[in-house]
Short mmCIF file of C-alpha atoms in Angstrom, two decimals:
data_model
loop_
_atom_site.label_atom_id
_atom_site.label_comp_id
_atom_site.label_asym_id
_atom_site.label_seq_id
_atom_site.Cartn_x
_atom_site.Cartn_y
_atom_site.Cartn_z
CA UNK A 1 5.09 25.52 -18.37
CA UNK A 2 3.87 29.36 -17.42
CA UNK A 3 7.22 30.49 -18.40
CA UNK A 4 6.86 33.75 -20.79
CA UNK A 5 3.18 34.03 -19.99
CA UNK A 6 0.64 36.47 -18.18
CA UNK A 7 0.15 33.52 -15.92
CA UNK A 8 1.66 32.27 -13.34
CA UNK A 9 1.49 28.45 -12.31
CA UNK A 10 -0.96 28.94 -9.02
CA UNK A 11 -3.56 31.47 -11.43
CA UNK A 12 -3.18 28.89 -14.03
CA UNK A 13 -4.03 26.27 -11.89
CA UNK A 14 -7.10 28.27 -10.33
CA UNK A 15 -8.44 29.22 -13.81
CA UNK A 16 -8.19 25.69 -15.13
CA UNK A 17 -10.17 25.08 -11.82
CA UNK A 18 -12.41 27.91 -11.53
CA UNK A 19 -13.46 28.37 -15.10
CA UNK A 20 -12.85 25.20 -17.13
CA UNK A 21 -13.76 22.66 -14.54
CA UNK A 22 -10.36 20.52 -14.57
CA UNK A 23 -8.47 20.23 -11.36
CA UNK A 24 -4.28 19.67 -11.84
CA UNK A 25 -2.42 17.34 -9.76
CA UNK A 26 0.26 20.06 -8.69
CA UNK A 27 2.05 23.44 -9.26
CA UNK A 28 5.57 24.35 -8.54
CA UNK A 29 7.13 27.21 -9.61
CA UNK A 30 6.42 27.85 -13.77
CA UNK A 31 4.56 24.56 -13.67
CA UNK A 32 1.78 23.16 -13.85
CA UNK A 33 0.77 19.21 -14.08
CA UNK A 34 -2.41 17.50 -14.90
CA UNK A 35 -2.65 13.88 -14.83
CA UNK A 36 -5.19 11.84 -17.27
CA UNK A 37 -6.55 8.33 -16.85
CA UNK A 38 -8.08 5.73 -19.85
CA UNK A 39 -11.38 6.59 -18.20
CA UNK A 40 -11.25 10.33 -19.01
CA UNK A 41 -12.68 10.08 -22.75
CA UNK A 42 -13.00 13.09 -24.29
CA UNK A 43 -11.23 15.03 -21.30
CA UNK A 44 -7.92 15.45 -23.18
CA UNK A 45 -9.53 17.25 -26.12
CA UNK A 46 -11.79 19.61 -23.68
CA UNK A 47 -8.11 20.28 -21.86
CA UNK A 48 -6.19 21.19 -25.02
CA UNK A 49 -9.05 23.11 -25.76
CA UNK A 50 -9.31 24.95 -22.28
CA UNK A 51 -5.64 25.60 -22.79
CA UNK A 52 -5.53 27.35 -26.29
CA UNK A 53 -8.36 29.59 -25.14
CA UNK A 54 -5.89 30.53 -22.26
CA UNK A 55 -3.14 30.83 -24.39
CA UNK A 56 -4.74 33.21 -26.60
CA UNK A 57 -5.40 35.28 -22.82
CA UNK A 58 -2.39 35.09 -21.48
CA UNK A 59 -0.49 37.51 -22.72
CA UNK A 60 3.61 37.35 -22.94
CA UNK A 61 5.69 38.48 -19.62
CA UNK A 62 9.58 38.58 -19.51
CA UNK A 63 9.02 37.34 -16.10
CA UNK A 64 12.13 36.41 -13.71
CA UNK A 65 14.03 33.14 -14.91
CA UNK A 66 13.15 30.01 -13.73
CA UNK A 67 13.60 28.47 -10.28
CA UNK A 68 16.79 26.08 -10.19
CA UNK A 69 16.70 23.67 -7.24
CA UNK A 70 20.22 23.52 -5.78
CA UNK A 71 22.79 20.87 -5.15
CA UNK A 72 22.28 19.13 -1.79
CA UNK A 73 24.97 20.66 0.68
CA UNK A 74 27.62 18.79 2.17
CA UNK A 75 26.42 16.16 4.48
CA UNK A 76 27.37 17.45 8.73
CA UNK A 77 25.95 14.25 9.98
CA UNK A 78 23.34 11.72 9.17
CA UNK A 79 20.01 12.00 9.18
CA UNK A 80 19.50 9.98 12.26
CA UNK A 81 21.81 11.55 14.32
CA UNK A 82 20.07 15.25 12.95
CA UNK A 83 16.86 13.73 14.28
CA UNK A 84 17.98 12.44 17.42
CA UNK A 85 19.51 16.01 18.27
CA UNK A 86 16.27 18.13 17.03
CA UNK A 87 15.08 18.13 20.80
CA UNK A 88 18.26 20.47 20.91
CA UNK A 89 17.92 22.28 17.78
CA UNK A 90 16.94 26.22 17.20
CA UNK A 91 15.00 27.93 15.29
CA UNK A 92 16.08 30.54 12.46
CA UNK A 93 14.37 32.13 9.82
CA UNK A 94 15.07 30.51 6.34
CA UNK A 95 16.61 33.18 4.96
CA UNK A 96 19.19 33.43 7.65
CA UNK A 97 19.76 29.50 7.40
CA UNK A 98 22.72 29.22 5.35
CA UNK A 99 25.48 27.83 6.71
CA UNK A 100 23.80 25.53 9.49
CA UNK A 101 22.89 21.87 9.76
CA UNK A 102 19.48 20.98 9.16
CA UNK A 103 17.70 19.58 11.86
CA UNK A 104 14.14 18.81 9.97
CA UNK A 105 13.52 18.26 5.99
CA UNK A 106 12.22 21.02 3.89
CA UNK A 107 10.43 20.32 0.71
CA UNK A 108 8.35 21.65 -2.13
CA UNK A 109 4.67 20.68 -1.79
CA UNK A 110 3.33 19.61 -3.92
CA UNK A 111 4.66 18.01 -5.60
CA UNK A 112 7.04 16.79 -2.56
CA UNK A 113 9.90 17.53 -3.86
CA UNK A 114 12.97 17.91 -1.07
CA UNK A 115 15.09 20.76 -0.69
CA UNK A 116 16.83 19.97 2.55
CA UNK A 117 17.13 16.81 4.70
CA UNK A 118 18.02 16.71 7.92
CA UNK A 119 22.59 16.60 8.48
CA UNK A 120 22.79 18.35 5.30
CA UNK A 121 24.51 22.13 5.45
CA UNK A 122 22.07 24.66 4.28
CA UNK A 123 23.50 26.66 1.14
CA UNK A 124 23.00 30.25 0.47
CA UNK A 125 21.65 28.64 -2.70
CA UNK A 126 19.07 26.68 -1.21
CA UNK A 127 17.79 29.89 0.64
CA UNK A 128 17.57 31.53 -2.40
CA UNK A 129 15.68 28.53 -3.91
CA UNK A 130 13.20 28.44 -1.51
CA UNK A 131 12.30 32.08 -1.49
CA UNK A 132 11.93 32.14 -5.19
CA UNK A 133 9.83 28.97 -4.93
CA UNK A 134 7.50 30.38 -2.38
CA UNK A 135 7.78 33.81 -4.91
CA UNK A 136 6.26 31.42 -6.93
CA UNK A 137 3.36 30.51 -5.33
CA UNK A 138 5.08 27.11 -4.00
CA UNK A 139 4.29 26.15 -0.67
CA UNK A 140 7.24 25.07 1.72
CA UNK A 141 6.71 22.14 3.87
CA UNK A 142 8.61 21.20 7.26
CA UNK A 143 9.02 18.34 8.96
CA UNK A 144 9.75 20.43 12.41
CA UNK A 145 9.25 24.23 11.78
CA UNK A 146 5.72 25.92 13.20
CA UNK A 147 6.14 28.88 10.33
CA UNK A 148 6.88 28.58 6.62
CA UNK A 149 9.74 31.20 6.97
CA UNK A 150 11.64 29.44 9.81
CA UNK A 151 13.69 26.04 10.22
CA UNK A 152 15.32 24.00 12.79
CA UNK A 153 19.15 23.85 12.62
CA UNK A 154 21.74 22.70 14.59
CA UNK A 155 24.51 24.72 15.57
CA UNK A 156 27.66 23.84 14.93
CA UNK A 157 28.60 23.04 18.81
CA UNK A 158 25.96 20.28 18.56
CA UNK A 159 27.45 18.30 15.78
CA UNK A 160 28.98 15.15 16.42
CA UNK A 161 32.50 13.98 15.74
CA UNK A 162 33.69 12.87 12.36
CA UNK A 163 35.01 9.45 12.86
#
């Protein structure tokens, strides 16, 4: 965790790669994940030494609170129904997507944490969490939108009637 340090997670991962020779698995929000295997030998000792050295120069920060991922929104239609309607979906800025039903998946990658699923109503909390994750250096991925700051959505009149 880079909480209360002078590092962001992407900057710590970059520093570990460029200055210390360690490739981390992922960054998400304020966290950096490093993985090892039984074959790494002395790598864990070298990694601990690198972290201690970086900790001495990291400084202290009172950065914003960590990003809290929102609860899933209500299901307005099934995933299959939403994907079947995707060809008629419209593209909206992600910042304006609250209230719509998603017509595509949206996830934080790495690590591949799903944030929104097709058919789910997008909440304002989800929009805010996405903005906070991006501001912290986490990349958002989509299954349909052409740009990271947009989302394919279904307009209310497109939703199937509830049985």
